[in-house]
Amino acid sequence: MSIQDPHLIRGKGGSCQKIHADGLRDFFADIRSRYSLDRITFLCIGTDRSTGDALGPLTGSALCSYGFPHVVGTMSAPCDAASLEACITAIPENHIVVAVDACLGQALSVGSFLVSDEPLLPAQSVGHALPAVGHYSVAAVVNVKGPKPYATLQMTSLFHVMTMAGQIATSAADAFGLLSEDKRSPVSTAGLWLNNIHN
């Protein structure tokens, strides 16, 4: 979880934009147009021990439920600050990594997504010096940045985080052709987490 907005690494020729949920499908569709699904790994960063930082594992479990073949970071096996470097090492070198993380930001940004064709810096809120990750990245602004980030994370609405995780996973599934008609409603998406929490 980052504690600033934006928290993406600026590089040469890259782009970062703030979008709402309805723009996520186009972001993922662009990735699909460039790479085959079997070469893409979703790296979903976060922990199930904090509501504000649970977005990554929730997204990862939902992506698994939709049938994405390469997902790192789920509710049963989170990719958190302690395990991130080992998780990165396990990803095949020829894979394109889409990093997903939560972040804190400005009040007007809460509920939006920062998408980029550049990496992000995870775990800033816990003071870890972790490597930048992702060829592409999605940072979900789950709450407002403030003087007490740990308290903010604990007070973040789980429903809000689950909703944003569902928006990411559903948009990705739609863009990659994995979304069936019976899984398009929010109720069905929520059911995916509950029925597949073991992923």
mmCIF file of C-alpha atoms in Angstrom:
data_model
loop_
_atom_site.group_PDB
_atom_site.id
_atom_site.type_symbol
_atom_site.label_atom_id
_atom_site.label_comp_id
_atom_site.label_asym_id
_atom_site.label_seq_id
_atom_site.Cartn_x
_atom_site.Cartn_y
_atom_site.Cartn_z
ATOM 1 C CA MET A 1 0.000 0.000 0.000
ATOM 2 C CA SER A 2 1.307 3.375 -0.965
ATOM 3 C CA ILE A 3 0.563 6.434 1.113
ATOM 4 C CA GLN A 4 0.799 8.980 -1.650
ATOM 5 C CA ASP A 5 -1.064 9.716 -4.849
ATOM 6 C CA PRO A 6 0.309 9.103 -7.353
ATOM 7 C CA HIS A 7 2.883 6.526 -6.274
ATOM 8 C CA LEU A 8 4.038 5.388 -9.680
ATOM 9 C CA ILE A 9 7.596 5.510 -10.903
ATOM 10 C CA ARG A 10 8.098 8.105 -13.589
ATOM 11 C CA GLY A 11 10.208 6.937 -16.502
ATOM 12 C CA LYS A 12 10.928 7.734 -20.121
ATOM 13 C CA GLY A 13 7.959 7.655 -22.428
ATOM 14 C CA GLY A 14 5.563 6.214 -19.885
ATOM 15 C CA SER A 15 2.122 7.466 -19.087
ATOM 16 C CA CYS A 16 -0.050 7.587 -16.003
ATOM 17 C CA GLN A 17 -3.674 8.602 -15.862
ATOM 18 C CA LYS A 18 -6.402 8.754 -13.278
ATOM 19 C CA ILE A 19 -9.544 6.994 -14.445
ATOM 20 C CA HIS A 20 -12.852 5.788 -13.074
ATOM 21 C CA ALA A 21 -14.028 2.189 -13.182
ATOM 22 C CA ASP A 22 -15.560 2.587 -16.623
ATOM 23 C CA GLY A 23 -12.091 3.205 -18.079
ATOM 24 C CA LEU A 24 -10.489 0.048 -16.706
ATOM 25 C CA ARG A 25 -11.671 -2.202 -19.535
ATOM 26 C CA ASP A 26 -9.928 -0.064 -22.150
ATOM 27 C CA PHE A 27 -6.710 -0.160 -20.132
ATOM 28 C CA PHE A 28 -6.770 -3.962 -19.988
ATOM 29 C CA ALA A 29 -7.892 -4.255 -23.610
ATOM 30 C CA ASP A 30 -4.775 -2.372 -24.671
ATOM 31 C CA ILE A 31 -2.621 -4.879 -22.787
ATOM 32 C CA ARG A 32 -4.530 -7.754 -24.379
ATOM 33 C CA SER A 33 -3.889 -6.309 -27.835
ATOM 34 C CA ARG A 34 -0.144 -6.488 -27.199
ATOM 35 C CA TYR A 35 0.335 -9.769 -25.330
ATOM 36 C CA SER A 36 -1.225 -13.207 -25.130
ATOM 37 C CA LEU A 37 -2.888 -14.172 -21.859
ATOM 38 C CA ASP A 38 -0.424 -16.983 -21.181
ATOM 39 C CA ARG A 39 2.395 -14.411 -20.976
ATOM 40 C CA ILE A 40 0.687 -12.145 -18.447
ATOM 41 C CA THR A 41 1.020 -12.404 -14.663
ATOM 42 C CA PHE A 42 -1.154 -10.334 -12.373
ATOM 43 C CA LEU A 43 0.834 -9.398 -9.261
ATOM 44 C CA CYS A 44 -1.758 -8.414 -6.647
ATOM 45 C CA ILE A 45 -0.050 -6.798 -3.678
ATOM 46 C CA GLY A 46 -1.463 -6.452 -0.179
ATOM 47 C CA THR A 47 -2.538 -8.287 2.944
ATOM 48 C CA ASP A 48 -5.738 -9.795 4.267
ATOM 49 C CA ARG A 49 -4.936 -8.379 7.715
ATOM 50 C CA SER A 50 -5.986 -4.821 6.896
ATOM 51 C CA THR A 51 -9.236 -3.793 5.234
ATOM 52 C CA GLY A 52 -7.590 -0.932 3.347
ATOM 53 C CA ASP A 53 -4.776 -3.103 2.055
ATOM 54 C CA ALA A 54 -6.924 -6.129 1.187
ATOM 55 C CA LEU A 55 -7.619 -4.865 -2.333
ATOM 56 C CA GLY A 56 -4.728 -6.827 -3.856
ATOM 57 C CA PRO A 57 -5.632 -10.237 -2.403
ATOM 58 C CA LEU A 58 -9.332 -9.693 -3.116
ATOM 59 C CA THR A 59 -8.543 -8.795 -6.720
ATOM 60 C CA GLY A 60 -6.243 -11.789 -7.066
ATOM 61 C CA SER A 61 -8.866 -14.227 -5.790
ATOM 62 C CA ALA A 62 -11.468 -12.762 -8.139
ATOM 63 C CA LEU A 63 -9.075 -12.990 -11.101
ATOM 64 C CA CYS A 64 -8.467 -16.660 -10.284
ATOM 65 C CA SER A 65 -12.216 -17.213 -10.177
ATOM 66 C CA TYR A 66 -12.549 -15.767 -13.661
ATOM 67 C CA GLY A 67 -9.916 -18.193 -14.930
ATOM 68 C CA PHE A 68 -6.779 -16.080 -15.308
ATOM 69 C CA PRO A 69 -3.921 -18.604 -15.429
ATOM 70 C CA HIS A 70 -1.156 -16.575 -13.766
ATOM 71 C CA VAL A 71 -2.092 -14.693 -10.607
ATOM 72 C CA VAL A 72 0.212 -13.982 -7.667
ATOM 73 C CA GLY A 73 -1.387 -12.663 -4.462
ATOM 74 C CA THR A 74 -4.750 -14.012 -3.289
ATOM 75 C CA MET A 75 -6.710 -14.141 -0.056
ATOM 76 C CA SER A 76 -5.230 -17.501 0.909
ATOM 77 C CA ALA A 77 -1.697 -16.620 -0.238
ATOM 78 C CA PRO A 78 -1.216 -12.839 -0.067
ATOM 79 C CA CYS A 79 1.754 -11.118 -1.653
ATOM 80 C CA ASP A 80 2.682 -8.676 1.098
ATOM 81 C CA ALA A 81 5.794 -6.722 2.059
ATOM 82 C CA ALA A 82 7.426 -9.796 3.587
ATOM 83 C CA SER A 83 6.888 -12.058 0.586
ATOM 84 C CA LEU A 84 6.996 -9.637 -2.352
ATOM 85 C CA GLU A 85 10.582 -10.218 -3.410
ATOM 86 C CA ALA A 86 10.151 -14.010 -3.340
ATOM 87 C CA CYS A 87 6.940 -13.668 -5.350
ATOM 88 C CA ILE A 88 8.691 -11.552 -7.975
ATOM 89 C CA THR A 89 11.502 -14.097 -8.285
ATOM 90 C CA ALA A 90 8.990 -16.867 -8.983
ATOM 91 C CA ILE A 91 7.464 -15.058 -11.979
ATOM 92 C CA PRO A 92 8.895 -16.286 -15.326
ATOM 93 C CA GLU A 93 11.299 -13.763 -16.840
ATOM 94 C CA ASN A 94 9.426 -13.572 -20.128
ATOM 95 C CA HIS A 95 6.122 -12.648 -18.480
ATOM 96 C CA ILE A 96 4.506 -9.235 -18.610
ATOM 97 C CA VAL A 97 3.607 -8.211 -15.068
ATOM 98 C CA VAL A 98 0.489 -6.199 -14.259
ATOM 99 C CA ALA A 99 0.908 -4.937 -10.688
ATOM 100 C CA VAL A 100 -2.214 -4.190 -8.643
ATOM 101 C CA ASP A 101 -2.080 -2.327 -5.342
ATOM 102 C CA ALA A 102 -4.117 -0.015 -3.145
ATOM 103 C CA CYS A 103 -3.050 3.499 -2.266
ATOM 104 C CA LEU A 104 -4.061 6.506 -0.219
ATOM 105 C CA GLY A 105 -4.506 9.805 -1.991
ATOM 106 C CA GLN A 106 -6.325 13.101 -2.240
ATOM 107 C CA ALA A 107 -9.980 13.268 -1.231
ATOM 108 C CA LEU A 108 -11.151 13.905 -4.788
ATOM 109 C CA SER A 109 -9.228 10.841 -6.002
ATOM 110 C CA VAL A 110 -10.816 8.285 -3.659
ATOM 111 C CA GLY A 111 -12.651 5.656 -5.688
ATOM 112 C CA SER A 112 -10.562 6.259 -8.796
ATOM 113 C CA PHE A 113 -7.714 4.255 -10.311
ATOM 114 C CA LEU A 114 -4.213 5.305 -11.341
ATOM 115 C CA VAL A 115 -3.248 3.206 -14.352
ATOM 116 C CA SER A 116 0.136 3.237 -16.030
ATOM 117 C CA ASP A 117 2.474 1.466 -18.410
ATOM 118 C CA GLU A 118 5.146 1.852 -15.746
ATOM 119 C CA PRO A 119 5.895 0.143 -12.416
ATOM 120 C CA LEU A 120 4.764 1.178 -8.954
ATOM 121 C CA LEU A 121 6.432 1.256 -5.543
ATOM 122 C CA PRO A 122 4.615 -1.038 -3.108
ATOM 123 C CA ALA A 123 4.612 -1.095 0.714
ATOM 124 C CA GLN A 124 5.572 2.533 1.239
ATOM 125 C CA SER A 125 3.171 2.817 4.165
ATOM 126 C CA VAL A 126 5.126 0.224 6.162
ATOM 127 C CA GLY A 127 8.491 1.807 5.455
ATOM 128 C CA HIS A 128 9.955 -0.994 3.337
ATOM 129 C CA ALA A 129 12.445 -0.269 0.576
ATOM 130 C CA LEU A 130 10.951 -2.691 -1.921
ATOM 131 C CA PRO A 131 11.690 -2.855 -5.633
ATOM 132 C CA ALA A 132 9.485 -1.194 -8.213
ATOM 133 C CA VAL A 133 7.207 -3.792 -9.793
ATOM 134 C CA GLY A 134 5.149 -4.198 -12.936
ATOM 135 C CA HIS A 135 5.397 -3.474 -16.628
ATOM 136 C CA TYR A 136 1.870 -2.111 -16.164
ATOM 137 C CA SER A 137 0.191 -1.040 -12.947
ATOM 138 C CA VAL A 138 -3.164 -0.300 -11.382
ATOM 139 C CA ALA A 139 -3.301 1.607 -8.098
ATOM 140 C CA ALA A 140 -6.728 1.905 -6.501
ATOM 141 C CA VAL A 141 -7.200 4.975 -4.312
ATOM 142 C CA VAL A 142 -9.102 3.443 -1.405
ATOM 143 C CA ASN A 143 -8.956 6.273 1.128
ATOM 144 C CA VAL A 144 -7.572 9.715 1.933
ATOM 145 C CA LYS A 145 -3.911 10.204 2.746
ATOM 146 C CA GLY A 146 -3.482 11.518 6.269
ATOM 147 C CA PRO A 147 -1.062 11.761 9.205
ATOM 148 C CA LYS A 148 -1.923 8.284 10.520
ATOM 149 C CA PRO A 149 -1.869 5.886 7.556
ATOM 150 C CA TYR A 150 -2.155 2.724 9.671
ATOM 151 C CA ALA A 151 -5.323 3.987 11.329
ATOM 152 C CA THR A 152 -6.665 5.058 7.949
ATOM 153 C CA LEU A 153 -6.101 1.580 6.545
ATOM 154 C CA GLN A 154 -7.900 -0.047 9.446
ATOM 155 C CA MET A 155 -10.878 2.312 9.119
ATOM 156 C CA THR A 156 -11.240 1.909 5.351
ATOM 157 C CA SER A 157 -14.568 0.417 4.335
ATOM 158 C CA LEU A 158 -14.229 -3.239 3.375
ATOM 159 C CA PHE A 159 -17.285 -2.905 1.146
ATOM 160 C CA HIS A 160 -15.597 -0.031 -0.700
ATOM 161 C CA VAL A 161 -12.396 -2.052 -1.139
ATOM 162 C CA MET A 162 -14.296 -5.142 -2.294
ATOM 163 C CA THR A 163 -16.207 -3.034 -4.793
ATOM 164 C CA MET A 164 -13.017 -1.596 -6.286
ATOM 165 C CA ALA A 165 -11.366 -5.026 -6.386
ATOM 166 C CA GLY A 166 -14.414 -6.358 -8.206
ATOM 167 C CA GLN A 167 -14.265 -3.514 -10.704
ATOM 168 C CA ILE A 168 -10.633 -4.308 -11.523
ATOM 169 C CA ALA A 169 -11.193 -8.066 -11.859
ATOM 170 C CA THR A 170 -14.423 -7.785 -13.834
ATOM 171 C CA SER A 171 -12.938 -5.223 -16.232
ATOM 172 C CA ALA A 172 -9.879 -7.408 -16.804
ATOM 173 C CA ALA A 173 -12.035 -10.507 -17.368
ATOM 174 C CA ASP A 174 -14.210 -8.599 -19.823
ATOM 175 C CA ALA A 175 -11.209 -7.269 -21.751
ATOM 176 C CA PHE A 176 -9.603 -10.717 -21.978
ATOM 177 C CA GLY A 177 -12.814 -12.484 -22.970
ATOM 178 C CA LEU A 178 -13.242 -14.401 -19.705
ATOM 179 C CA LEU A 179 -16.429 -12.734 -18.522
ATOM 180 C CA SER A 180 -19.573 -14.775 -19.029
ATOM 181 C CA GLU A 181 -23.007 -13.149 -18.888
ATOM 182 C CA ASP A 182 -23.850 -14.695 -15.511
ATOM 183 C CA LYS A 183 -20.816 -13.026 -13.891
ATOM 184 C CA ARG A 184 -21.473 -9.455 -15.024
ATOM 185 C CA SER A 185 -23.559 -8.318 -12.057
ATOM 186 C CA PRO A 186 -22.044 -6.988 -8.796
ATOM 187 C CA VAL A 187 -23.843 -9.705 -6.826
ATOM 188 C CA SER A 188 -22.239 -12.433 -8.919
ATOM 189 C CA THR A 189 -18.833 -10.799 -8.563
ATOM 190 C CA ALA A 190 -19.161 -10.680 -4.773
ATOM 191 C CA GLY A 191 -20.189 -14.314 -4.852
ATOM 192 C CA LEU A 192 -16.967 -15.177 -6.631
ATOM 193 C CA TRP A 193 -14.942 -14.080 -3.598
ATOM 194 C CA LEU A 194 -17.127 -15.940 -1.139
ATOM 195 C CA ASN A 195 -17.316 -19.127 -3.171
ATOM 196 C CA ASN A 196 -13.654 -19.164 -4.152
ATOM 197 C CA ILE A 197 -11.956 -17.768 -1.059
ATOM 198 C CA HIS A 198 -9.527 -20.699 -1.156
ATOM 199 C CA ASN A 199 -7.847 -19.344 -4.301
#
